[in-house]
Tab-separated table of C-alpha atoms in Angstrom:
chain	number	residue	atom	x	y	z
A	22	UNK	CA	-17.934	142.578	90.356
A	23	UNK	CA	-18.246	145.735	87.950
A	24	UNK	CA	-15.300	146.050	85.234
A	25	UNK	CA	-13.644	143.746	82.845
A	26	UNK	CA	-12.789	140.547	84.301
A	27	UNK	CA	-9.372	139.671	85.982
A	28	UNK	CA	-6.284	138.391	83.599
A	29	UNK	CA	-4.646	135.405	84.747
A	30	UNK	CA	-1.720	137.215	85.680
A	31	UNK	CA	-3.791	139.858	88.055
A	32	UNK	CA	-5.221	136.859	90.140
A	33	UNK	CA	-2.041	135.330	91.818
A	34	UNK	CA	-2.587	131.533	93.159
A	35	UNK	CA	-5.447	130.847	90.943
A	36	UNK	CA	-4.864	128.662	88.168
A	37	UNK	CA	-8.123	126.425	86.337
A	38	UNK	CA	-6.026	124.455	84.589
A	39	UNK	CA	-2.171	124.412	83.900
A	40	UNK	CA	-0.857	128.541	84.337
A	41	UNK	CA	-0.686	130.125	80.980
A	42	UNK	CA	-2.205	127.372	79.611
A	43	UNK	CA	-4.652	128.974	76.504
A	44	UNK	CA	-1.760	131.943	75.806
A	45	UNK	CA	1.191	130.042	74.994
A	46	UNK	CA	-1.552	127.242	72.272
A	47	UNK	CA	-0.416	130.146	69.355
A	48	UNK	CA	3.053	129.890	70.603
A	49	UNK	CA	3.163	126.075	70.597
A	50	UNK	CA	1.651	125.975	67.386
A	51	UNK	CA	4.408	127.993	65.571
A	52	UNK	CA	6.656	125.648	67.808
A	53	UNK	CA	5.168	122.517	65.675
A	54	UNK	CA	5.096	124.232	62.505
A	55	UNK	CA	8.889	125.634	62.374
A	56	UNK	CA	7.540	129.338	62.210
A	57	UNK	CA	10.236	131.732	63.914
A	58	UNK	CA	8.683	132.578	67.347
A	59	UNK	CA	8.033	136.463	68.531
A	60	UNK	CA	10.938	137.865	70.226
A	61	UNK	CA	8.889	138.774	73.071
A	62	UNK	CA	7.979	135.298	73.657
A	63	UNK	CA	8.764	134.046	77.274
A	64	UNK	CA	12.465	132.701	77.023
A	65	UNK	CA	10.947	129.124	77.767
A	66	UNK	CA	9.191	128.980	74.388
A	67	UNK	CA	12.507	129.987	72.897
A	68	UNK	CA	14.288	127.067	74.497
A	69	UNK	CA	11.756	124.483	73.611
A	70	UNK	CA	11.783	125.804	69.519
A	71	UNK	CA	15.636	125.668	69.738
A	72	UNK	CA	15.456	121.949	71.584
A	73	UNK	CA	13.208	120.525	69.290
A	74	UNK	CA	14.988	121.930	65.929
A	75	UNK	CA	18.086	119.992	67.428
A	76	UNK	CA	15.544	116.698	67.803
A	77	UNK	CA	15.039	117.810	63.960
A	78	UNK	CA	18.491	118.388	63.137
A	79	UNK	CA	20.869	117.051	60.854
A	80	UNK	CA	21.813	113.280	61.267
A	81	UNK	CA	24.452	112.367	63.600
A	82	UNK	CA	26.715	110.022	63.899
A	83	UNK	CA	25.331	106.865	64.330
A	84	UNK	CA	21.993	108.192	62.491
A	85	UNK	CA	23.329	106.432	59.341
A	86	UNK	CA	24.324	103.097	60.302
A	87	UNK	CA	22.022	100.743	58.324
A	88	UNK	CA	22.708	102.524	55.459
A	89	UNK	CA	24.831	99.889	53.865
A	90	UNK	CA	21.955	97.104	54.733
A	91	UNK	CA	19.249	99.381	53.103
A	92	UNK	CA	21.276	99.523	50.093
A	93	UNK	CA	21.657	95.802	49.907
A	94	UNK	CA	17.770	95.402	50.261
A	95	UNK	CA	17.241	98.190	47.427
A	96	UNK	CA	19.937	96.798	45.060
A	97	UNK	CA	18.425	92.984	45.727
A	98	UNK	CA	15.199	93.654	44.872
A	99	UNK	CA	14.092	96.770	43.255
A	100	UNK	CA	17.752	97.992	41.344
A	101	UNK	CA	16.960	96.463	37.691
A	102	UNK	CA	20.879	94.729	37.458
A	103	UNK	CA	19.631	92.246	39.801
A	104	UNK	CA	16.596	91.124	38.803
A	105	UNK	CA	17.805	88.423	36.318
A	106	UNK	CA	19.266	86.895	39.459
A	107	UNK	CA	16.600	87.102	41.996
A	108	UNK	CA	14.129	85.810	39.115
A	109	UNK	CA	15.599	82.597	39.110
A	110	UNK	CA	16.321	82.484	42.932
A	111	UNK	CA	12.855	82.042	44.474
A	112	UNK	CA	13.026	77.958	43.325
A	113	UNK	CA	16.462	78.097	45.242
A	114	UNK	CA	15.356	79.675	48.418
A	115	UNK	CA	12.258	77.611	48.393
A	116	UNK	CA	14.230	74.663	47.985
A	117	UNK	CA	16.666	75.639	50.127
A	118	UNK	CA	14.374	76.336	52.818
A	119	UNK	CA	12.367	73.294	53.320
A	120	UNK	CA	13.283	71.501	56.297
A	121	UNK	CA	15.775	68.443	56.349
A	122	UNK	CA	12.683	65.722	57.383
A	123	UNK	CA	11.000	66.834	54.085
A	124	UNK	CA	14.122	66.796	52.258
A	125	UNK	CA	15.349	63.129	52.909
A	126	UNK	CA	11.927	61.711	51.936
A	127	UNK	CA	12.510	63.590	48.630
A	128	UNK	CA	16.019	62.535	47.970
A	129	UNK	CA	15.320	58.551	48.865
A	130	UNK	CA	12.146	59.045	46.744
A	131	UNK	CA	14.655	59.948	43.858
A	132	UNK	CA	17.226	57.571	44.419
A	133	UNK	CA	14.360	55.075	44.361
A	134	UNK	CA	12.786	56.235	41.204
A	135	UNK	CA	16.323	56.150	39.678
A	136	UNK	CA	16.511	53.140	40.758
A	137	UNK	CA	13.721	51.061	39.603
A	138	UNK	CA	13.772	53.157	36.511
A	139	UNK	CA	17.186	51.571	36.214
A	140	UNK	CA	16.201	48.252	36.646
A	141	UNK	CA	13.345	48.187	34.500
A	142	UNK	CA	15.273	49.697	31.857
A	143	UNK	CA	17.922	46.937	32.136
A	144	UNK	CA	15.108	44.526	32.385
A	145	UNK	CA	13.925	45.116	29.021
A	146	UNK	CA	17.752	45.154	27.832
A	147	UNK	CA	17.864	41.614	29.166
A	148	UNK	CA	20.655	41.893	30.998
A	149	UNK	CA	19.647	40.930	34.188
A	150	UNK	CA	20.674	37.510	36.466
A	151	UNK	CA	18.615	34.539	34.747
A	152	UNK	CA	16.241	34.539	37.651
A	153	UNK	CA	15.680	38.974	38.010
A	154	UNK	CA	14.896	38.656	34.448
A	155	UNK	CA	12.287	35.720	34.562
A	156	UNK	CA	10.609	38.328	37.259
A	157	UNK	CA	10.886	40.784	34.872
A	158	UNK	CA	9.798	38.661	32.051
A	159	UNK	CA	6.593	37.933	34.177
A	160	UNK	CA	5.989	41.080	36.050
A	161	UNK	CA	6.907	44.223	33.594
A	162	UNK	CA	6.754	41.947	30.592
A	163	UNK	CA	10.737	41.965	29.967
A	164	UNK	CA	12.506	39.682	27.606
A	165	UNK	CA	12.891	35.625	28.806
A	166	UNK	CA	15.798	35.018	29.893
A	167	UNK	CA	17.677	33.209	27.760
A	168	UNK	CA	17.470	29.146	28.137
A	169	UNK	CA	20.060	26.494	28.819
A	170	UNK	CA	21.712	26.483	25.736
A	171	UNK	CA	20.630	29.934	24.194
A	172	UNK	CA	22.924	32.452	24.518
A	173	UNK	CA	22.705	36.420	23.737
A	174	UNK	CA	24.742	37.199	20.716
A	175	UNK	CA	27.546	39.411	21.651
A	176	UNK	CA	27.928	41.109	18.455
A	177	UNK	CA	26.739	44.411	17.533
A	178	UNK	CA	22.999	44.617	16.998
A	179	UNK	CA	21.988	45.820	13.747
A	180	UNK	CA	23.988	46.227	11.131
A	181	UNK	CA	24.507	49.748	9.353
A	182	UNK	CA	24.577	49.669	5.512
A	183	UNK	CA	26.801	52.140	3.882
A	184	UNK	CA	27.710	53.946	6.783
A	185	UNK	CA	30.957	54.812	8.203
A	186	UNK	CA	30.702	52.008	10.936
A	187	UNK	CA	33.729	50.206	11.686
A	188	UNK	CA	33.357	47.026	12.297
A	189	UNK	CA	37.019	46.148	14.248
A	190	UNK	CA	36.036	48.574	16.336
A	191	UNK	CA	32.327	47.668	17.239
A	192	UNK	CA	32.516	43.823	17.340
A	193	UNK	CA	35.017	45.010	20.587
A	194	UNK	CA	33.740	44.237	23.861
A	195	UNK	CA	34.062	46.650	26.376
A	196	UNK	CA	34.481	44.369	28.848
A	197	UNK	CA	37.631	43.390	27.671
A	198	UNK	CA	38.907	46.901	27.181
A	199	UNK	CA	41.551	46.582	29.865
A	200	UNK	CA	43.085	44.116	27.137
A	201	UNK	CA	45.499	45.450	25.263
A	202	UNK	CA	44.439	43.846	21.627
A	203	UNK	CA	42.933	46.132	19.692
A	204	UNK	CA	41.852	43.550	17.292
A	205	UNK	CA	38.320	41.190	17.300
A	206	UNK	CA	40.223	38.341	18.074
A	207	UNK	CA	38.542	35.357	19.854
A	208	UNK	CA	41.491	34.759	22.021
A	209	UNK	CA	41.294	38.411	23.418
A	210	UNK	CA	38.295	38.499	23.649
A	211	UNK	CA	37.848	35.327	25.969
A	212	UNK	CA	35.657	35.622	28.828
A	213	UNK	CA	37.542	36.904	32.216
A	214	UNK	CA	38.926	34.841	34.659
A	215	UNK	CA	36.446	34.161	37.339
A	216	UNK	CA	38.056	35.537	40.082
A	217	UNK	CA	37.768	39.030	38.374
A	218	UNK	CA	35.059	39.085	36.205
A	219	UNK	CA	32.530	40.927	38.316
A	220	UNK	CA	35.348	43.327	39.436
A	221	UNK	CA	37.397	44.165	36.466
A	222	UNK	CA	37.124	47.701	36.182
A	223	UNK	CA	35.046	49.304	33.164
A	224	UNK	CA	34.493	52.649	31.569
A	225	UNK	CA	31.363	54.112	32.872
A	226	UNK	CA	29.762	54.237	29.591
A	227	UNK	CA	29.955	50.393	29.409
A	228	UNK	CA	29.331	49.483	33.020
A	229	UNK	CA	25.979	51.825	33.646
A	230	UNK	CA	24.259	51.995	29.985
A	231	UNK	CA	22.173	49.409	29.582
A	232	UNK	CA	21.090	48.661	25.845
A	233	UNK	CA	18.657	47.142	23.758
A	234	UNK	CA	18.227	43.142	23.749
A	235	UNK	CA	20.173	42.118	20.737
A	236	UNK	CA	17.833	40.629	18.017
A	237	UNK	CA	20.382	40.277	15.408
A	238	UNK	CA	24.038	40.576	14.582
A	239	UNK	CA	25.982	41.450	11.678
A	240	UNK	CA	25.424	40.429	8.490
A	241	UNK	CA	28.916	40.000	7.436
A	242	UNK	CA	30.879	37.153	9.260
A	243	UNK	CA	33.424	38.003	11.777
A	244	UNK	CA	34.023	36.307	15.080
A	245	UNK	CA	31.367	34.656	16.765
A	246	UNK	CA	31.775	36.277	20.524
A	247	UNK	CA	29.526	34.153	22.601
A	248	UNK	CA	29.150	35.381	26.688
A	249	UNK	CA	30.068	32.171	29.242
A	250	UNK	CA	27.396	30.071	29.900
A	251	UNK	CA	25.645	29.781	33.104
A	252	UNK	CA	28.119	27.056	34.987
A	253	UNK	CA	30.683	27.548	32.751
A	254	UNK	CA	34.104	28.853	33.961
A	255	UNK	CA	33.882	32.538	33.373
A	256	UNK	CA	30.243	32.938	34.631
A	257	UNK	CA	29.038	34.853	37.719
A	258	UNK	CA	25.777	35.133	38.368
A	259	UNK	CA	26.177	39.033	38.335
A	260	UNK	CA	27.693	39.382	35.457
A	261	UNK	CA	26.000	41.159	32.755
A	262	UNK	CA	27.623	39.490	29.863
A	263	UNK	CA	28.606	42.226	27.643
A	264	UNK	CA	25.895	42.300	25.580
A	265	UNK	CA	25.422	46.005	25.235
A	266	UNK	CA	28.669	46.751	25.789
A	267	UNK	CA	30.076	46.513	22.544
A	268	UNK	CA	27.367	49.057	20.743
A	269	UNK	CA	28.259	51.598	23.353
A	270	UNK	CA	31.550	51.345	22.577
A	271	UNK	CA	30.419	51.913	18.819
A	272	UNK	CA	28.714	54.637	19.780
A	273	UNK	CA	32.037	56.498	21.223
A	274	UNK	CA	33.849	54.983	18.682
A	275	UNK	CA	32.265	56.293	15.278
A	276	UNK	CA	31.682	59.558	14.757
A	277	UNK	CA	28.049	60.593	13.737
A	278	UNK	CA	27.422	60.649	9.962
A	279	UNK	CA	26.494	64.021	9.840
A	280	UNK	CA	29.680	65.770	11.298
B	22	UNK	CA	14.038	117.478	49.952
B	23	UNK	CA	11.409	119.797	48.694
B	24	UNK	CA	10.455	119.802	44.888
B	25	UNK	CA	13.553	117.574	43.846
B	26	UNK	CA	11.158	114.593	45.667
B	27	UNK	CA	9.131	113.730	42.233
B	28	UNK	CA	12.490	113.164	40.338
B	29	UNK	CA	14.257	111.581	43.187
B	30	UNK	CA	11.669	109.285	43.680
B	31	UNK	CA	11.041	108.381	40.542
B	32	UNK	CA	14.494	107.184	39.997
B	33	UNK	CA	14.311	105.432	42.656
B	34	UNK	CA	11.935	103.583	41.698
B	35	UNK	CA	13.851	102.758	38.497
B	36	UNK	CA	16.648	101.086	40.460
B	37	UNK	CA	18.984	104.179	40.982
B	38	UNK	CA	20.476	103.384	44.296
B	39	UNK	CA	22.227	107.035	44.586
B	40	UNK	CA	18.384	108.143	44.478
B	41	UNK	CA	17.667	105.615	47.030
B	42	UNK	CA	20.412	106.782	48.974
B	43	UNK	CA	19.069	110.387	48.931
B	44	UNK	CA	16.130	109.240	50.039
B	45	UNK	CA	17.350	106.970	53.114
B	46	UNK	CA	19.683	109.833	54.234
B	47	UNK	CA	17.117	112.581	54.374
B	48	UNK	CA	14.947	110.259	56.268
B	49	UNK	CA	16.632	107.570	58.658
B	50	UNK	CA	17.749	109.926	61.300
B	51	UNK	CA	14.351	110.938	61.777
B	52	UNK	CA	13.389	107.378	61.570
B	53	UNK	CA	15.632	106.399	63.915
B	54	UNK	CA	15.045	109.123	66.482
B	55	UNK	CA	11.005	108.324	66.676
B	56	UNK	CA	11.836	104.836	66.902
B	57	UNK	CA	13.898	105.183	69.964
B	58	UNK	CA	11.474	107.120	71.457
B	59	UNK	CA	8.617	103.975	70.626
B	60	UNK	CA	10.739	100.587	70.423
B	61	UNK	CA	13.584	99.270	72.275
B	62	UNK	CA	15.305	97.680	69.168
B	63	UNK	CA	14.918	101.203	67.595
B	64	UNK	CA	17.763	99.869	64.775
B	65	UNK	CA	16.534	96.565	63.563
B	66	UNK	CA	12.776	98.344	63.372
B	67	UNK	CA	14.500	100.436	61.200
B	68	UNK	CA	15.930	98.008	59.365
B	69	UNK	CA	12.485	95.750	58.852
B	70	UNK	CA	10.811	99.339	57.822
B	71	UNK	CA	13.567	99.733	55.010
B	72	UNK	CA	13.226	96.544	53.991
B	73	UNK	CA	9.779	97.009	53.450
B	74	UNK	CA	9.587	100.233	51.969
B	75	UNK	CA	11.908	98.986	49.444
B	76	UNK	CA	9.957	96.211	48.582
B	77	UNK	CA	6.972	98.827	47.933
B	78	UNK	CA	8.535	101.583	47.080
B	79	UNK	CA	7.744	100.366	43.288
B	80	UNK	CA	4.213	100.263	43.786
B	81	UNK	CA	4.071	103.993	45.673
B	82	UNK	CA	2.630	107.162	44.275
B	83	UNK	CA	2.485	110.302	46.332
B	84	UNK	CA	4.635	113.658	47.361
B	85	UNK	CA	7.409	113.832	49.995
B	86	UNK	CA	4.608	114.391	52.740
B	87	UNK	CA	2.428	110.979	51.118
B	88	UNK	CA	6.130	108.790	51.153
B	89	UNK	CA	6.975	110.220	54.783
B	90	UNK	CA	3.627	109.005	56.270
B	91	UNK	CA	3.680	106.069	54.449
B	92	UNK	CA	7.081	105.520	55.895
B	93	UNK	CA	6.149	106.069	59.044
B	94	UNK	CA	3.027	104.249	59.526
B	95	UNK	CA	5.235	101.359	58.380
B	96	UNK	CA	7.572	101.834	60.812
B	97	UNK	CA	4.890	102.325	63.872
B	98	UNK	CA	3.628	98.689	62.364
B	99	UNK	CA	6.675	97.267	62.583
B	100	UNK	CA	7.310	98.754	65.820
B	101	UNK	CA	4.222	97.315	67.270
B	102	UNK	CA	4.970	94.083	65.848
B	103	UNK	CA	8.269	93.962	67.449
B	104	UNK	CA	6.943	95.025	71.168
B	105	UNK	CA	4.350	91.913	70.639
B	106	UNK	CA	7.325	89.808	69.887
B	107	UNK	CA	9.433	91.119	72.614
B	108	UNK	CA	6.513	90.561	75.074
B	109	UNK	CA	6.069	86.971	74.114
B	110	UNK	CA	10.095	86.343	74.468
B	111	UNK	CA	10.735	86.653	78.489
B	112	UNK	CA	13.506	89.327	79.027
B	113	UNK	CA	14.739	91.272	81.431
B	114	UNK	CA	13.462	94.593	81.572
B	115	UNK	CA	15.656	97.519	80.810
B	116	UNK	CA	14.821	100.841	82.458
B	117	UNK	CA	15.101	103.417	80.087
B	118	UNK	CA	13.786	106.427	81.605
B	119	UNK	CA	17.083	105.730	84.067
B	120	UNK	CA	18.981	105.417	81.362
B	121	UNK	CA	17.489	108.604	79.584
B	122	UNK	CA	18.194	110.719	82.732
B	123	UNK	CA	22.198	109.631	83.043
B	124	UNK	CA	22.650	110.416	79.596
B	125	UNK	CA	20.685	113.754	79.975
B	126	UNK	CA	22.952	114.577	83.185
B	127	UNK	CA	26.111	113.646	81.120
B	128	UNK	CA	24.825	116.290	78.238
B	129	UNK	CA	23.658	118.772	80.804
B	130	UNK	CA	26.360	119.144	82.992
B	131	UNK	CA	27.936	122.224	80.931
B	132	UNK	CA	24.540	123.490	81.015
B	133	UNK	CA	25.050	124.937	77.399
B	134	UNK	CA	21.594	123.961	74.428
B	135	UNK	CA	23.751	124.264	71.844
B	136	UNK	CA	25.898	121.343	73.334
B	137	UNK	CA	23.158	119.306	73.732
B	138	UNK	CA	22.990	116.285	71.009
B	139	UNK	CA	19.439	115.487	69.093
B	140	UNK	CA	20.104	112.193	71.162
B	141	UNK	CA	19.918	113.730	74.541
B	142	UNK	CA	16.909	115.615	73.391
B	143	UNK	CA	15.192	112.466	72.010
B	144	UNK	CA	15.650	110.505	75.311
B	145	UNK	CA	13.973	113.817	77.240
B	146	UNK	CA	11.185	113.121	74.886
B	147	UNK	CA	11.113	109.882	75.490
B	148	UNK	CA	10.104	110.795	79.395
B	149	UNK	CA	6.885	111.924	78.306
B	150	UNK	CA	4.123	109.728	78.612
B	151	UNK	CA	3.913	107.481	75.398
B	152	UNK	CA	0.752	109.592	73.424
B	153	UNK	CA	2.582	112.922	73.495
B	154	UNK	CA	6.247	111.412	73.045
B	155	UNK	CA	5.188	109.504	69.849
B	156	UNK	CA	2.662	112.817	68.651
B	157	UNK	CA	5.518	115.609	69.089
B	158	UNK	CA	8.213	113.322	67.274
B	159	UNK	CA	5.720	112.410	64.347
B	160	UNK	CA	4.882	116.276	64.496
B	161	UNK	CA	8.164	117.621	65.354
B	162	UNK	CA	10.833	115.488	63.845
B	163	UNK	CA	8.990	113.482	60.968
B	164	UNK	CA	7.654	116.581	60.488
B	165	UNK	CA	4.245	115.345	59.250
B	166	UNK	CA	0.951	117.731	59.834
B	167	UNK	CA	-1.850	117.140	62.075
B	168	UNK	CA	-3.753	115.184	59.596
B	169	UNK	CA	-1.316	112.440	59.014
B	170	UNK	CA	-0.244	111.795	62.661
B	171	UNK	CA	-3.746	111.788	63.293
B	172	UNK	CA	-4.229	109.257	60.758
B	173	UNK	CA	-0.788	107.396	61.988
B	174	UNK	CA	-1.858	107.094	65.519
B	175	UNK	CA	-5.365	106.159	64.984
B	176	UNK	CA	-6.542	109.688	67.040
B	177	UNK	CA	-8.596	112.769	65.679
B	178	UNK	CA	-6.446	115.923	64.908
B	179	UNK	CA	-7.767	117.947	68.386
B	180	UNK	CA	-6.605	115.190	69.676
B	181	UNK	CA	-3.301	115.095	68.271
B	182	UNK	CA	-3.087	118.746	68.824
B	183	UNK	CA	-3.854	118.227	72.596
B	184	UNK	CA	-1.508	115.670	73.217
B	185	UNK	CA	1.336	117.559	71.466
B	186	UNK	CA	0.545	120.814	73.463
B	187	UNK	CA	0.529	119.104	77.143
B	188	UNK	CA	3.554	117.226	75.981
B	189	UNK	CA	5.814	120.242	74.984
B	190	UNK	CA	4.907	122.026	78.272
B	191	UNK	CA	5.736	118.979	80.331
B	192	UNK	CA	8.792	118.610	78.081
B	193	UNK	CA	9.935	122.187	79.044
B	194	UNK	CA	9.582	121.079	82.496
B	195	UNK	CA	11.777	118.007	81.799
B	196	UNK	CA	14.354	119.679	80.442
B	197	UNK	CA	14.700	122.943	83.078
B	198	UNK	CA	14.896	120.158	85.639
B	199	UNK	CA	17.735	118.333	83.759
B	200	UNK	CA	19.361	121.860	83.263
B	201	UNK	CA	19.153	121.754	79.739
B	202	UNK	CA	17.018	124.791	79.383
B	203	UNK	CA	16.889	127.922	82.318
C-alpha cells in the first residue's frame, strides 16, 4: 500500500473498535469539563452537552424537599443556641433509651433502697412495732424497744434555751392535729380511739419523717403526754406513737432564728 | 458558589443556618440526582448524608471542591450501607430501568430537549451500566474532576476517564432511541 494510510471515514464497514471512537475523546472531554463545544461538532455532541447541563441544572421541584429536616439536624447540633440544650440531653436519651427489662430492675432496685433506707432510718428513731425494733436492736444495732412499763416520752426532745421556741406549740402532737384544741391539754391530747388510730389521717410531714429517739424532754414542766401502752386501749401494734411527731411539727411551727 | 465558599462555610460552621442553607441548596439537587441514579431510597440517603455532614461539618477544612467530595464520598457510603440493608430485608424488587423508560417516553413524546426535565435525563443515565452512570454523574453533575471521582469510586483516573467516555456515547444512544435527542 504506497500513500498515507486510510481515515476512518474513507474505509466504509470497517470499524476496530466503536466508529469515531478516538475523534470525538477531545469532544467528550470539553463535554465533562463545561467548555463550549466547536460549532462544527457533529450535532450529537451538541445534544449530549445540552442533556447533561440540564442533569446539571438548577434544582427542581422536588430537589429541595429535605430541606426543612437538614435544617433541624444543623440547628440541633452544630447552631450554637442549642447547645445548652443538647448538652444536658445525652443523660436523657441514654436514659430514655434503655430498654424496659433493664429499666424495671432499676426502678424496684430504688424503691427497695428507699425502702430499707426507710426502715433503718426509723429503726434507729425507735419507732418501730416492739418486735421490728428488737430485730433492729439486734441486727443494725437500733435502739431496744422500750420494756413493759417504759414508755417513750412524747414531749419534745431537747430543749432550746433562749430561743424563740414555743412551747404550746411543740409539746402538740401531730397526731392529734385533726383535733381542734390548739392548746397542750391532756384531755386533747388523749390517745385515739382504737378503731381509728392507725387510720386517722396525718400531714405528710408527721406521718413519713421519722425522728430521732427521744432522750430527754423539756426542762420546764408542762403536760406529761405519755403514748398508750402496749394492751392498753388506744394501742395498735402499728402505731408509731407520736414520738417524733411533735418536733416536726416544731419544726414547721417556729421559724428559724436567723430569719 | 465560587469564592463566597470560605465565608459561607465558615459561618456555617459557626451555627449560621442561612449559611447552612446556602450550602444545602447549592448542593442537594445534585445530591439527590446521583443518588437516584445509585440507591433506591435516593431521599432518606440524602437525608443520613446531611445528617452526617452536619455533624462534621465542624471538624472540616477544605475549598468548595474538598467539601463536595467529602460530601459525596459520604453519600456513596451511606448509599452502600443502605443497599446492604435493603439486601438483608426481603423485598420485592422494583424494576427501574422500566420505570426509567415510561417516564422517558412521557418526557419525549413532544420530542423537544429543552422540555426535557434534569429528572428524565437522570433516569436515561441511570440505564447505563452502574460504573459509567455513577462516573458521569460524579463528573457531570457533582461536578468533581477526575482525581476525586477517582478517589470516590476507588478506580484510577484513566479509568474514570474510560468509563465516562463509553458511557456518554452509549448515553447518546439511549437518548436518540427515546427521541430525546435526533
Amino acid at each position: 500500500m504506497s500513500g498515507p494510510d486510510a481515515m476512518h471515514d474513507e474505509m466504509p464497514g470497517f470499524s476496530p473498535g466503536r466508529p469515531g471512537g478516538e475523534r470525538d475523546e477531545p469532544l467528550l472531554d470539553m463535554i465533562f469539563d463545561r467548555r463550549p463545544i466547536p460549532p462544527g461538532a457533529p450535532p450529537k455532541m451538541h445534544d449530549l452537552a445540552s442533556m447533561l447541563a440540564v442533569a446539571a441544572g438548577p434544582a427542581e421541584s422536588g430537589d429541595l424537599a429535605g430541606e426543612a429536616a437538614a435544617l433541624a439536624a444543623f440547628a440541633r447540633l452544630v447552631s450554637p443556641a442549642s447547645v445548652s440544650p443538647a448538652v444536658s440531653r445525652p443523660a436523657r436519651r441514654w436514659l430514655s433509651r434503655r430498654p424496659a427489662r433493664t429499666r424495671l430492675p432499676l426502678a424496684a432496685a430504688l424503691v427497695t433502697a428507699a425502702a430499707g433506707l426507710g426502715s433503718i432510718t426509723a429503726a434507729y428513731a425507735g419507732v418501730l412495732p416492739s418486735p421490728i425494733q428488737q430485730v433492729a436492736h439486734v441486727t443494725v444495732g437500733a435502739p431496744a424497744p422500750p420494756r413493759d412499763h417504759s414508755h417513750r416520752p412524747l414531749a419534745i426532745t431537747r430543749s432550746q434555751p433562749g430561743g424563740t421556741h414555743d412551747r404550746s406549740t411543740s409539746a402538740r402532737p401531730p397526731s392529734h392535729s385533726n383535733i381542734p384544741s390548739p392548746t397542750p391539754d391532756s384531755s386533747s391530747v388523749r390517745p385515739p380511739h382504737p378503731g381509728r388510730s392507725g387510720r386517722s389521717p396525718r400531714p405528710v410531714s408527721a406521718t413519713c419523717t421519722p425522728r430521732p429517739v427521744p432522750t430527754h424532754t423539756l426542762g420546764a414542766p408542762g403536760p406529761t403526754l405519755s403514748p398508750p401502752k402496749p394492751g392498753a386501749p388506744g394501742w395498735t401494734p402499728g402505731s408509731r406513737g407520736a414520738a417524733s411527731c411533735p418536733a416536726i411539727a416544731t419544726q414547721h411551727a417556729v421559724p428559724h432564728p436567723s430569719r | 458558589m465560587g469564592g463566597a465558599f470560605g465565608d459561607i462555610l465558615a459561618r456555617a460552621q459557626g451555627g449560621d443556618e442561612a449559611a447552612f442553607a446556602c450550602i444545602f441548596r447549592d448542593v442537594q439537587p445534585a445530591l439527590l440526582r446521583y443518588l437516584r441514579v445509585i440507591a433506591l431510597e435516593a431521599e432518606d440517603v440524602a437525608g443520613e448524608t446531611w445528617l452526617q455532614v452536619v455533624a462534621g461539618m465542624t471538624g472540616f477544612r477544605g475549598d468548595e471542591q474538598a467539601f463536595r467530595a467529602w460530601l459525596f464520598t459520604i453519600a456513596r457510603h451511606r448509599a452502600i450501607d443502605a443497599g446492604r440493608s435493603r439486601a438483608r430485608r426481603p423485598t420485592v424488587p422494583l424494576d427501574l430501568s422500566e420505570a426509567a423508560e415510561q417516564l422517558v417516553s412521557a418526557d419525549s413524546a413532544d420530542l423537544a430537549l429543552e422540555a426535557v426535565s434534569a429528572r428524565a435525563v437522570v433516569n436515561l443515565i441511570a440505564e447505563l451500566p452502574p460504573d459509567q452512570a455513577e462516573v458521569i454523574m460524579l463528573r457531570v453533575v457533582a461536578d468533581l474532576d477526575s482525581g476525586d471521582v477517582a478517589r470516590i469510586v476507588g478506580k484510577t483516573p484513566g479509568a474514570v476517564r474510560v468509563a465516562a467516555h463509553r458511557g456518554l456515547r452509549r448515553l447518546a444512544e439511549i437518548a436518540q432511541r427515546a427521541g430525546v435527542t435526533q
